Amino acid sequence: MKRTISVLVLIAALLTASFFTFSPASDQPKQFTIGVVNPNHGTQAIQQGFINYLKKAGREQGWEISFQQCEAANEVTPALQQMLAKKVDLIFTVTSPATIKMKEMTRSNKVPGIFALYNPIKSGVIKNLARPEDNLTGVQISGSVPKALDWLLSLAPATKHIFVPIKFDTEAAHQSLAILSKTAAAVGIKITVAEVDSEQELSATLADIPSDVDAIFVMHSILISTHADKIAAAAIAKKIPTGAAIGKSDQGILFSYSPRLNDIGRQAGRLAMMVLQGEAPANIPTEKANYFLGINMDTAQKIGMKISNDILIQTDYLIHNQAQ
């Protein structure tokens, strides 16, 4: 009898230990807080793609992921300070200025960072795409400008003079304009650059486009991409084509050859998941974005342009019947 009682006591003790070991209080899901900084209102689809990807991937892992966001250019530094004070697990930045500031502010604490920007090497963010080193990796957006110009000349082969409104508010603006200028010069295309500093200056510039301009090109500039719809409207009024190397065909630009913004966000989100699962950013190669040709058929109709079947079969997506 004593042996039976001892066995029962042992079983009870094991059951009690199991209850405390596997009780809900000690089996809570992993919780992560991620900072998201994107001061470019024209690329909000990037952070939305990033957030949506992580929400879905987090649910599949049984994780709880929350986000602290900043979208104002004049609040980037205090927002990053607040994120670091709250000990976020990872920071995602869009644009060169935001990423450069994030790199500077995480140099000592090594909080992991994921970026989406034009050219991380030329911007001084990393030294090597294959092995980024330090605490940062991400997605490089640059690479589509030369082919975008080719598509413009395919759509409008008579083009000899391209108008380029720009604000140099990010490294991408300098870098992309340099590439466009070099590529255009090689094929004998004249580029007229109109530097603007505000939405009001942009509107005034668009009201005074030189009469011999054949097309307008939308550059990688925060101000310009934010107001791509204004550029589209001005070009439609003049019946001239518009092109972009950053996806703006959904805002009335005739065509874009560029990454799709939502896809950039999802691509960055996948890299962020690797970091949250324990991989060091330094061991994750920086990836290049994929490029897609999109044509706005509404805009083509408004400017009286017929798109050839040869071009249509090479197009990745078409935009029809946008709300007016």
Coordinates of C-alpha atoms in Angstrom, one line a residue:
M1 CA 0.0 0.0 0.0
K2 CA 2.8 2.4 0.9
R3 CA 4.4 1.8 -2.6
T4 CA 1.0 2.6 -4.3
I5 CA 0.7 5.8 -2.3
S6 CA 4.3 6.8 -3.2
V7 CA 3.6 6.3 -6.9
L8 CA 0.4 8.3 -6.8
V9 CA 2.2 11.2 -5.0
L10 CA 4.9 11.1 -7.7
I11 CA 2.3 11.2 -10.6
A12 CA 0.6 14.1 -8.9
A13 CA 3.9 16.0 -8.6
L14 CA 4.7 15.4 -12.3
L15 CA 1.2 16.6 -13.3
T16 CA 1.6 19.8 -11.2
A17 CA 5.0 20.5 -12.7
S18 CA 3.6 20.0 -16.2
F19 CA 0.8 22.4 -15.5
F20 CA 3.2 25.2 -14.5
T21 CA 5.6 24.4 -17.3
F22 CA 3.0 24.5 -20.1
S23 CA 0.5 27.0 -18.6
P24 CA -0.7 29.8 -20.9
A25 CA 1.3 32.4 -18.8
S26 CA 4.6 30.9 -20.0
D27 CA 3.5 30.0 -23.5
Q28 CA 2.8 33.5 -24.8
P29 CA 3.5 34.2 -28.5
K30 CA 6.7 36.1 -29.5
Q31 CA 6.1 39.8 -29.7
F32 CA 8.0 42.2 -31.9
T33 CA 7.9 45.9 -32.4
I34 CA 9.1 47.3 -35.7
G35 CA 9.9 50.9 -36.6
V36 CA 8.9 52.1 -40.1
V37 CA 10.2 55.4 -41.5
N38 CA 9.2 56.6 -44.9
P39 CA 9.2 60.4 -45.5
N40 CA 8.3 60.0 -49.2
H41 CA 4.5 60.3 -49.4
G42 CA 4.8 59.2 -53.1
T43 CA 6.0 55.7 -52.1
Q44 CA 3.6 54.9 -49.3
A45 CA 2.8 51.6 -51.0
I46 CA 6.3 50.4 -50.1
Q47 CA 5.7 50.5 -46.4
Q48 CA 2.2 49.1 -46.8
G49 CA 3.6 46.1 -48.7
F50 CA 6.2 45.7 -46.0
I51 CA 3.6 45.9 -43.1
N52 CA 1.1 43.6 -44.8
Y53 CA 3.8 41.0 -45.6
L54 CA 5.0 40.9 -42.0
K55 CA 1.5 40.8 -40.5
K56 CA 0.7 37.7 -42.6
A57 CA 4.0 36.1 -42.0
G58 CA 3.9 36.8 -38.3
R59 CA 0.4 35.3 -38.0
E60 CA 1.7 32.1 -39.6
Q61 CA 4.5 31.9 -37.0
G62 CA 2.1 32.7 -34.2
W63 CA 3.8 36.0 -33.5
E64 CA 2.4 39.4 -32.5
I65 CA 4.0 42.2 -34.6
S66 CA 3.3 45.8 -33.9
F67 CA 4.5 48.9 -35.9
Q68 CA 5.6 52.4 -35.0
Q69 CA 5.5 54.6 -38.1
C70 CA 6.9 58.0 -39.1
E71 CA 6.0 59.6 -42.5
A72 CA 7.2 63.2 -41.9
A73 CA 10.6 64.3 -43.2
N74 CA 11.1 66.8 -40.4
E75 CA 10.4 64.2 -37.8
V76 CA 12.7 61.4 -38.9
T77 CA 15.4 62.0 -36.2
P78 CA 13.0 62.3 -33.2
A79 CA 11.0 59.4 -34.5
L80 CA 14.2 57.2 -34.6
Q81 CA 15.2 58.4 -31.2
Q82 CA 11.8 57.4 -29.8
M83 CA 11.9 54.0 -31.6
L84 CA 15.3 53.3 -30.1
A85 CA 14.2 54.4 -26.6
K86 CA 11.3 51.9 -26.9
K87 CA 13.8 49.2 -27.9
V88 CA 12.2 48.3 -31.2
D89 CA 13.4 45.0 -32.6
L90 CA 14.0 46.2 -36.1
I91 CA 13.8 49.4 -38.1
F92 CA 12.7 49.7 -41.8
T93 CA 13.6 52.9 -43.7
V94 CA 12.6 54.1 -47.2
T95 CA 14.7 56.8 -49.0
S96 CA 18.4 57.5 -48.7
P97 CA 18.1 60.4 -46.1
A98 CA 16.1 58.2 -43.7
T99 CA 18.4 55.2 -44.1
I100 CA 21.6 57.3 -43.7
K101 CA 20.1 58.7 -40.5
M102 CA 19.1 55.3 -39.3
K103 CA 22.6 53.9 -39.9
E104 CA 24.1 56.8 -38.0
M105 CA 21.8 56.3 -35.0
T106 CA 22.1 52.5 -34.8
R107 CA 25.9 52.4 -35.2
S108 CA 26.5 51.7 -31.5
N109 CA 23.5 49.8 -30.5
K110 CA 23.3 47.6 -33.6
V111 CA 19.5 47.5 -33.8
P112 CA 18.9 45.6 -37.1
G113 CA 17.9 47.7 -40.1
I114 CA 16.2 46.9 -43.4
F115 CA 16.1 49.6 -46.1
A116 CA 14.6 50.2 -49.5
L117 CA 16.5 52.9 -51.3
Y118 CA 17.9 53.9 -54.7
N119 CA 21.5 52.9 -54.5
P120 CA 22.8 51.9 -51.1
I121 CA 26.5 51.7 -52.2
K122 CA 26.6 55.2 -53.8
S123 CA 24.6 56.6 -50.9
G124 CA 27.3 55.2 -48.5
V125 CA 24.9 53.0 -46.6
I126 CA 26.8 49.7 -47.4
K127 CA 30.0 48.8 -49.2
N128 CA 29.0 45.5 -50.7
L129 CA 25.7 44.1 -51.9
A130 CA 26.6 40.4 -51.3
R131 CA 27.9 41.1 -47.8
P132 CA 26.4 44.3 -46.4
E133 CA 28.3 44.0 -43.1
D134 CA 27.2 45.9 -39.9
N135 CA 23.5 45.8 -39.0
L136 CA 21.9 46.7 -42.3
T137 CA 20.6 45.1 -45.5
G138 CA 17.7 45.7 -47.8
V139 CA 16.5 46.3 -51.3
Q140 CA 18.2 48.4 -54.0
I141 CA 15.8 50.1 -56.3
S142 CA 18.1 51.6 -59.0
G143 CA 18.8 50.2 -62.4
S144 CA 15.7 50.9 -64.5
V145 CA 16.4 54.4 -65.9
P146 CA 18.3 53.4 -69.1
K147 CA 15.6 50.9 -70.1
A148 CA 12.8 53.4 -69.1
L149 CA 14.3 55.8 -71.6
D150 CA 14.4 53.1 -74.2
W151 CA 10.7 52.5 -73.6
L152 CA 9.9 56.2 -74.0
L153 CA 11.7 56.2 -77.3
S154 CA 9.9 53.1 -78.4
L155 CA 6.5 54.7 -77.5
A156 CA 7.4 58.1 -78.9
P157 CA 10.3 57.6 -81.4
A158 CA 10.2 61.3 -82.5
T159 CA 11.2 62.4 -79.0
K160 CA 14.2 64.8 -79.1
H161 CA 13.7 67.0 -76.1
I162 CA 12.7 65.7 -72.6
F163 CA 11.6 68.0 -69.7
V164 CA 12.7 66.9 -66.2
P165 CA 11.3 68.7 -63.2
I166 CA 13.2 67.8 -60.1
K167 CA 14.0 68.6 -56.5
F168 CA 17.3 67.3 -55.1
D169 CA 15.8 66.2 -51.8
T170 CA 17.4 62.7 -51.8
E171 CA 20.6 61.1 -53.1
A172 CA 18.3 59.2 -55.6
A173 CA 17.5 62.5 -57.3
H174 CA 21.1 63.2 -58.0
Q175 CA 21.9 59.6 -59.0
S176 CA 19.0 59.0 -61.3
L177 CA 19.3 62.3 -63.1
A178 CA 23.0 61.6 -63.8
I179 CA 22.1 58.3 -65.3
L180 CA 19.3 59.8 -67.4
S181 CA 21.5 62.6 -68.6
K182 CA 24.3 60.2 -69.6
T183 CA 21.9 57.8 -71.3
A184 CA 20.1 60.6 -73.2
A185 CA 23.3 62.2 -74.4
A186 CA 24.5 58.9 -75.9
V187 CA 21.4 58.9 -78.2
G188 CA 21.3 62.6 -78.9
I189 CA 18.4 63.5 -76.7
K190 CA 18.2 67.0 -75.2
I191 CA 17.4 67.1 -71.4
T192 CA 16.0 70.3 -69.9
V193 CA 16.2 70.2 -66.1
A194 CA 13.9 72.4 -64.1
E195 CA 14.8 72.5 -60.4
V196 CA 12.0 73.3 -58.1
D197 CA 11.8 73.6 -54.3
S198 CA 8.1 73.3 -53.5
E199 CA 4.7 72.2 -54.8
Q200 CA 4.0 75.8 -55.7
E201 CA 7.2 76.0 -57.7
L202 CA 6.4 72.8 -59.4
S203 CA 3.0 74.0 -60.5
A204 CA 4.5 77.2 -61.9
T205 CA 7.1 75.3 -63.8
L206 CA 4.5 72.9 -65.3
A207 CA 2.6 75.9 -66.5
D208 CA 5.6 77.1 -68.4
I209 CA 7.0 74.0 -70.1
P210 CA 9.1 74.9 -73.2
S211 CA 7.0 74.7 -76.4
D212 CA 9.4 72.3 -78.1
V213 CA 9.4 69.7 -75.3
D214 CA 8.4 66.2 -76.6
A215 CA 8.0 64.3 -73.3
I216 CA 8.4 64.6 -69.5
F217 CA 10.3 62.2 -67.3
V218 CA 9.5 61.7 -63.6
M219 CA 12.6 61.3 -61.5
H220 CA 13.4 59.6 -58.2
S221 CA 12.7 62.7 -56.1
I222 CA 10.4 62.9 -53.0
L223 CA 8.6 66.1 -54.1
I224 CA 8.3 65.0 -57.7
S225 CA 7.0 61.5 -57.0
T226 CA 4.6 62.8 -54.4
H227 CA 3.0 65.1 -57.1
A228 CA 3.3 62.8 -60.1
D229 CA -0.4 63.4 -60.8
K230 CA 0.2 67.1 -61.4
I231 CA 2.9 66.2 -63.9
A232 CA 0.6 63.8 -65.6
A233 CA -2.2 66.4 -65.9
A234 CA 0.2 69.0 -67.3
A235 CA 1.5 66.5 -69.9
I236 CA -2.0 65.4 -70.9
A237 CA -3.0 69.0 -71.4
K238 CA -0.1 69.4 -73.8
K239 CA -0.7 66.0 -75.4
I240 CA 2.8 64.8 -74.7
P241 CA 3.9 61.5 -73.2
T242 CA 5.3 61.0 -69.7
G243 CA 7.6 58.3 -68.4
A244 CA 9.0 57.2 -65.1
A245 CA 11.5 54.9 -63.6
I246 CA 9.5 54.7 -60.4
G247 CA 6.0 53.3 -60.6
K248 CA 3.6 56.2 -61.2
S249 CA 1.5 54.9 -64.1
D250 CA -1.4 54.5 -61.7
Q251 CA -1.3 58.3 -61.2
G252 CA -1.7 59.2 -64.9
I253 CA 1.9 58.9 -66.0
L254 CA 1.8 57.2 -69.5
F255 CA 4.2 54.5 -68.6
S256 CA 6.7 53.3 -65.9
Y257 CA 9.5 50.9 -66.1
S258 CA 10.3 50.3 -62.5
P259 CA 9.8 48.1 -59.5
R260 CA 6.2 47.9 -58.3
L261 CA 6.2 49.8 -55.0
N262 CA 4.1 47.1 -53.1
D263 CA 6.5 44.4 -54.3
I264 CA 9.5 46.4 -52.9
G265 CA 7.8 46.4 -49.6
R266 CA 7.1 42.7 -49.7
Q267 CA 10.6 42.0 -50.7
A268 CA 11.9 44.0 -47.8
G269 CA 9.4 42.3 -45.5
R270 CA 10.8 38.9 -46.4
L271 CA 14.3 40.1 -45.5
A272 CA 12.9 41.4 -42.2
M273 CA 11.4 38.0 -41.4
M274 CA 14.8 36.4 -41.8
V275 CA 16.2 38.9 -39.3
L276 CA 13.4 38.3 -36.8
Q277 CA 14.0 34.5 -37.2
G278 CA 17.6 35.1 -36.0
E279 CA 19.7 35.8 -39.1
A280 CA 22.2 38.7 -38.9
P281 CA 21.6 41.4 -41.5
A282 CA 25.3 41.3 -42.3
N283 CA 24.8 37.7 -43.6
I284 CA 21.8 38.6 -45.8
P285 CA 22.8 39.9 -49.3
T286 CA 21.2 43.1 -50.3
E287 CA 18.7 42.3 -53.1
K288 CA 17.9 44.2 -56.3
A289 CA 14.3 45.0 -57.1
N290 CA 12.6 43.5 -60.1
Y291 CA 11.3 45.9 -62.9
F292 CA 8.0 45.9 -64.7
L293 CA 6.6 47.8 -67.6
G294 CA 3.2 49.3 -66.9
I295 CA 1.2 51.4 -69.4
N296 CA -1.8 53.7 -68.5
M297 CA -4.2 53.1 -71.4
D298 CA -6.4 56.0 -70.3
T299 CA -3.5 58.4 -70.6
A300 CA -2.6 57.0 -74.0
Q301 CA -6.1 57.7 -75.2
K302 CA -6.1 61.2 -73.8
I303 CA -3.0 62.2 -75.6
G304 CA -4.0 60.4 -78.8
M305 CA -1.3 57.8 -78.7
K306 CA -1.9 54.3 -80.1
I307 CA 0.2 51.6 -78.4
S308 CA 1.5 49.0 -80.9
N309 CA 0.8 45.4 -80.3
D310 CA 4.5 44.7 -80.3
I311 CA 4.8 46.9 -77.2
L312 CA 1.6 45.6 -75.6
I313 CA 2.7 42.0 -75.6
Q314 CA 5.8 43.0 -73.7
T315 CA 3.9 45.0 -71.1
D316 CA 3.6 43.5 -67.6
Y317 CA 0.4 45.3 -66.6
L318 CA -2.1 47.8 -68.1
I319 CA -4.2 50.4 -66.4
H320 CA -7.7 51.0 -67.7
N321 CA -10.7 53.1 -66.8
Q322 CA -9.3 55.0 -63.8
A323 CA -11.7 57.1 -61.8
Q324 CA -11.7 60.6 -63.0

